[in-house]
Amino acid sequence: MTAERLLVTLCTYNERENLPPLIEEIWRVAPQADLLVIDDNSPDGTGQVADEWAARDSRLHVLHRPGKLGLGTATLAGFRYAVANDYTWLMNLDADFSHHPRYIPALLECMRSVDVAIGSRYVAGGGVLGWGLRRKLMSRGVNAYARLFLRLSTHDNSGAFRCFRVDRLRQLDLDGFISRGYAIQEEILYRCRKIGCTFAETPIIFDDRRYGQSKINLYEMLAALVIIPRLGLLGR
Ligand SMILES: Nc1nc2c(ncn2[C@@H]2O[C@H](COP(=O)(O)OP(=O)(O)OP(=O)(O)O)[C@@H](O)[C@H]2O)c(=O)[nH]1
Ligand SMILES: [Mg+2]
């Protein structure tokens, strides 16, 4: 039997200050994990910071993309890497400390019994710190919308803190995804449900980013509002 291997993916765009302490914290709780940083030629030099680290620790790998190609395609690049390199599990975290590594053990525990584990703000014990009412309503709204159009039974469908059984990712048509940006989160769950994956949600407290600026914008929000019903209709 081959050993079980965990890959943690971090999509980065201008996360230079967050990345080093985040990597340290991940390895503090999961020293066995390999890390893949997927950087879109961040102007602040995040990619170089990652390269320097990779040069001194073979557990860290860096994928450089030529420019800001979107969170969706970055996430799928991580999936492809995990499939090509035969990992057992892929776990993804935002690289801004909104997803604290202290929850990694709970997510891994879920993987004993399901195909997809979600670090969830919207189950008992979960929550959000540091957001205003507008941001809270937007997030709740997009989740209700996804549950309605995509018939998802999970509660946090827009967050990226998740763990997947890589054998299940292998079964997805990664070239068939239509989202390029943030709507990828809902599309992934939808496609996982279509192939019969099982799900668990474990509570997380989502904290506002530690350093730097948000990359989410009105365009991303509007794109999600169009893509989610489109997916639902295509799937009929
Ligand atoms: N490689 C890559 N990473 C991205 C891109 N857009 C966002 N990211 C990363 O994806 C993660 C989530 O992006 P955020 O800007 O934090 O989005 P958010 O969490 O919805 O917004 P905040 O509440 O402001 O943090 C972060 O680690 C970003 O650096 C992109 O186009 N390419
Ligand atoms: Mg964030």
Coordinates of C-alpha atoms and ligand atoms in Angstrom, one line a residue:
M1 CA 0.0 0.0 0.0
T2 CA 1.3 3.4 -0.9
A3 CA 1.6 6.1 1.8
E4 CA -1.1 8.7 2.1
R5 CA 0.1 12.1 0.9
L6 CA -1.3 15.5 1.5
L7 CA -0.8 18.5 -0.8
V8 CA -1.8 22.0 0.5
T9 CA -2.4 24.5 -2.3
L10 CA -2.2 28.3 -1.9
C11 CA -3.3 30.6 -4.7
T12 CA -1.5 33.9 -4.4
Y13 CA -1.7 37.3 -5.8
N14 CA 0.1 40.0 -3.8
E15 CA 0.4 38.0 -0.5
R16 CA 4.0 38.7 0.2
E17 CA 3.5 39.6 3.9
N18 CA 1.1 36.8 4.6
L19 CA 2.9 33.9 2.9
P20 CA 5.9 33.3 5.1
P21 CA 4.1 33.2 8.5
L22 CA 1.3 31.1 6.8
I23 CA 3.7 28.5 5.5
E24 CA 5.3 28.2 8.9
E25 CA 1.9 27.8 10.6
I26 CA 0.8 25.1 8.1
W27 CA 3.9 23.1 8.7
R28 CA 3.6 23.5 12.5
V29 CA 0.2 21.6 12.3
A30 CA 1.0 19.4 9.3
P31 CA 4.7 18.9 8.8
Q32 CA 4.0 15.9 6.5
A33 CA 2.3 18.2 3.9
D34 CA 3.7 19.3 0.6
L35 CA 2.8 22.8 -0.3
L36 CA 2.1 24.2 -3.8
V37 CA 2.0 28.0 -4.2
I38 CA 0.3 29.0 -7.4
D39 CA 1.3 32.6 -8.1
D40 CA 0.2 34.8 -10.9
N41 CA 3.3 36.9 -11.3
S42 CA 2.4 39.1 -8.3
P43 CA 3.8 42.6 -8.6
D44 CA 4.7 42.6 -4.9
G45 CA 7.2 39.7 -5.4
T46 CA 5.2 36.9 -3.7
G47 CA 6.5 34.5 -6.3
Q48 CA 10.2 35.3 -5.5
V49 CA 9.5 34.9 -1.8
A50 CA 8.1 31.4 -2.5
D51 CA 11.0 30.5 -4.8
E52 CA 13.5 31.4 -2.1
W53 CA 11.7 29.2 0.4
A54 CA 11.4 26.3 -2.1
A55 CA 15.2 26.5 -2.6
R56 CA 15.7 25.5 1.0
D57 CA 12.8 23.2 1.6
S58 CA 11.9 20.4 -0.8
R59 CA 8.3 20.2 0.5
L60 CA 7.5 23.5 -1.2
H61 CA 6.7 23.8 -4.9
V62 CA 5.9 26.9 -6.9
L63 CA 3.9 27.2 -10.0
H64 CA 4.4 30.5 -11.8
R65 CA 1.8 31.8 -14.2
P66 CA 2.6 34.8 -16.4
G67 CA -0.1 37.1 -15.1
K68 CA -3.4 37.4 -13.2
L69 CA -5.3 34.6 -14.8
G70 CA -8.0 34.3 -12.1
L71 CA -8.6 32.4 -9.0
G72 CA -10.6 29.7 -10.8
T73 CA -7.9 28.7 -13.2
A74 CA -5.3 28.9 -10.4
T75 CA -7.4 26.5 -8.3
L76 CA -7.7 24.0 -11.2
A77 CA -4.0 24.2 -11.8
G78 CA -3.6 23.0 -8.2
F79 CA -6.1 20.1 -8.9
R80 CA -4.1 19.1 -12.0
Y81 CA -0.8 19.1 -10.0
A82 CA -2.3 16.9 -7.3
V83 CA -3.7 14.4 -9.9
A84 CA -0.4 14.3 -11.9
N85 CA 1.7 13.8 -8.8
D86 CA -0.6 11.2 -7.2
Y87 CA -1.4 12.9 -3.9
T88 CA -4.1 11.3 -1.7
W89 CA -5.7 14.6 -0.6
L90 CA -5.6 18.2 -1.8
M91 CA -6.4 20.9 0.7
N92 CA -6.7 24.5 -0.3
L93 CA -6.5 27.6 1.9
D94 CA -6.7 31.3 1.0
A95 CA -3.2 32.7 1.5
D96 CA -4.3 35.7 3.6
F97 CA -4.9 34.0 7.0
S98 CA -8.7 34.1 6.6
H99 CA -8.4 30.3 6.7
H100 CA -6.4 29.5 9.8
P101 CA -4.2 26.4 9.6
R102 CA -5.4 25.3 13.1
Y103 CA -8.5 23.8 11.3
I104 CA -6.4 21.5 9.1
P105 CA -6.6 18.5 11.5
A106 CA -10.4 18.7 11.7
L107 CA -10.6 18.8 7.9
L108 CA -8.3 15.8 7.6
E109 CA -10.4 13.9 10.2
C110 CA -13.4 14.4 8.0
M111 CA -11.5 12.8 5.1
R112 CA -11.7 9.4 6.9
S113 CA -15.4 9.2 5.9
V114 CA -16.1 11.6 2.9
D115 CA -14.7 12.7 -0.4
V116 CA -14.9 16.5 0.2
A117 CA -14.6 18.3 3.5
I118 CA -15.5 22.0 3.8
G119 CA -14.2 24.4 6.3
S120 CA -17.6 26.1 6.9
R121 CA -18.6 29.4 8.3
Y122 CA -22.3 28.5 8.1
V123 CA -22.6 25.5 10.4
A124 CA -22.9 25.5 14.2
G125 CA -19.7 26.7 15.7
G126 CA -18.6 28.5 12.5
G127 CA -18.6 32.3 11.8
V128 CA -16.9 35.4 10.4
L129 CA -14.9 38.0 12.2
G130 CA -14.2 41.5 10.9
W131 CA -16.8 41.8 8.2
G132 CA -19.3 44.6 7.8
L133 CA -23.0 44.0 7.2
R134 CA -22.7 44.5 3.4
R135 CA -20.0 41.8 3.1
K136 CA -22.0 39.4 5.3
L137 CA -25.1 39.9 3.3
M138 CA -23.3 39.4 0.0
S139 CA -21.8 36.1 1.2
R140 CA -25.1 34.8 2.7
G141 CA -26.9 35.8 -0.5
V142 CA -24.5 34.0 -2.9
N143 CA -24.7 30.9 -0.7
A144 CA -28.5 30.9 -0.7
Y145 CA -28.4 31.5 -4.5
A146 CA -26.1 28.5 -5.1
R147 CA -28.2 26.3 -2.9
L148 CA -31.3 27.3 -4.9
F149 CA -29.9 27.0 -8.4
L150 CA -27.5 24.2 -8.0
R151 CA -29.4 22.2 -5.4
L152 CA -26.4 22.0 -3.1
S153 CA -27.2 20.8 0.4
T154 CA -23.9 22.1 1.9
H155 CA -24.1 25.5 3.7
D156 CA -20.8 27.2 2.8
N157 CA -20.4 26.9 -0.9
S158 CA -18.4 30.0 -1.6
G159 CA -15.4 29.5 0.6
A160 CA -12.2 28.0 -0.6
F161 CA -11.1 26.2 2.6
R162 CA -11.7 22.6 1.5
C163 CA -10.1 19.2 1.3
F164 CA -10.6 16.7 -1.6
R165 CA -9.9 13.1 -2.1
V166 CA -7.6 13.3 -5.2
D167 CA -9.1 10.2 -6.8
R168 CA -12.3 12.1 -7.0
L169 CA -10.7 15.1 -8.6
R170 CA -9.3 12.7 -11.2
Q171 CA -12.9 11.9 -12.2
L172 CA -13.8 15.5 -12.9
D173 CA -13.6 17.0 -16.4
L174 CA -11.2 19.8 -15.4
D175 CA -11.2 21.2 -19.0
G176 CA -15.0 21.5 -18.9
F177 CA -15.2 24.1 -16.1
I178 CA -16.8 27.4 -17.2
S179 CA -15.7 29.6 -14.3
R180 CA -12.5 31.5 -14.5
G181 CA -12.8 33.5 -11.2
Y182 CA -14.5 33.2 -7.8
A183 CA -17.5 31.3 -9.0
I184 CA -15.2 28.3 -9.3
Q185 CA -16.0 27.5 -5.7
E186 CA -19.7 26.8 -6.4
E187 CA -18.9 25.1 -9.7
I188 CA -16.5 22.6 -8.0
L189 CA -19.1 21.6 -5.4
Y190 CA -21.7 21.2 -8.1
R191 CA -19.5 19.0 -10.2
C192 CA -18.4 17.0 -7.2
R193 CA -22.0 16.4 -6.3
K194 CA -22.8 15.3 -9.9
I195 CA -20.1 12.6 -9.8
G196 CA -21.5 11.3 -6.5
C197 CA -19.1 12.7 -4.0
T198 CA -19.9 12.7 -0.3
F199 CA -19.5 15.9 1.8
A200 CA -18.9 17.0 5.3
E201 CA -18.7 20.5 6.8
T202 CA -16.6 21.3 9.8
P203 CA -16.9 24.7 11.5
I204 CA -14.3 27.5 11.0
I205 CA -14.1 31.0 12.2
F206 CA -13.2 33.0 9.1
D207 CA -11.1 36.1 10.0
D208 CA -10.6 39.1 7.8
R209 CA -7.3 39.1 5.8
R210 CA -4.2 39.9 7.9
Y211 CA -2.3 42.0 5.4
G212 CA -2.9 43.4 1.9
Q213 CA -6.0 44.0 -0.2
S214 CA -8.9 42.0 -1.3
K215 CA -9.0 40.9 -4.9
I216 CA -12.7 40.3 -5.0
N217 CA -14.6 43.0 -7.0
L218 CA -18.0 43.8 -8.5
Y219 CA -17.1 42.0 -11.7
E220 CA -16.5 38.7 -9.8
M221 CA -19.8 39.1 -8.0
L222 CA -21.7 39.7 -11.2
A223 CA -19.9 36.8 -12.9
A224 CA -21.0 34.5 -10.1
L225 CA -24.6 35.7 -10.5
V226 CA -24.6 34.7 -14.2
I227 CA -22.5 31.5 -14.0
I228 CA -24.4 29.8 -11.1
P229 CA -27.9 29.6 -12.8
R230 CA -26.1 28.8 -16.1
L231 CA -24.5 25.8 -14.5
G232 CA -27.8 24.7 -13.1
L233 CA -29.5 24.9 -16.5
L234 CA -26.7 23.1 -18.3
G235 CA -26.9 20.3 -15.8
R236 CA -30.6 19.6 -16.3
Ligands
LIG1 N1 -3.0 32.9 -8.3 C1 -4.1 33.7 -8.1 N2 -4.5 33.9 -6.8 C2 -5.5 34.7 -6.6 C3 -6.2 35.4 -7.7 N3 -7.2 36.2 -7.2 C4 -7.2 36.0 -5.8 N4 -6.2 35.1 -5.5 C5 -5.8 34.5 -4.2 O1 -7.0 33.9 -3.7 C6 -7.2 34.0 -2.4 C7 -8.5 34.6 -2.1 O2 -8.5 36.0 -2.6 P1 -9.0 37.2 -1.6 O3 -8.7 38.5 -2.3 O4 -8.5 37.0 -0.3 O5 -10.5 37.1 -1.7 P2 -11.5 37.1 -0.5 O6 -11.0 36.3 0.6 O7 -12.8 36.9 -1.1 O8 -11.4 38.7 -0.1 P3 -10.9 39.3 1.3 O9 -12.0 39.2 2.2 O10 -10.6 40.7 1.0 O11 -9.7 38.6 1.7 C8 -6.0 34.8 -1.9 O12 -5.0 33.9 -1.4 C9 -5.6 35.6 -3.1 O13 -4.2 36.0 -3.1 C10 -5.7 35.2 -9.0 O14 -6.2 35.8 -10.0 N5 -4.6 34.4 -9.2
MG2 MG -9.3 36.7 1.5

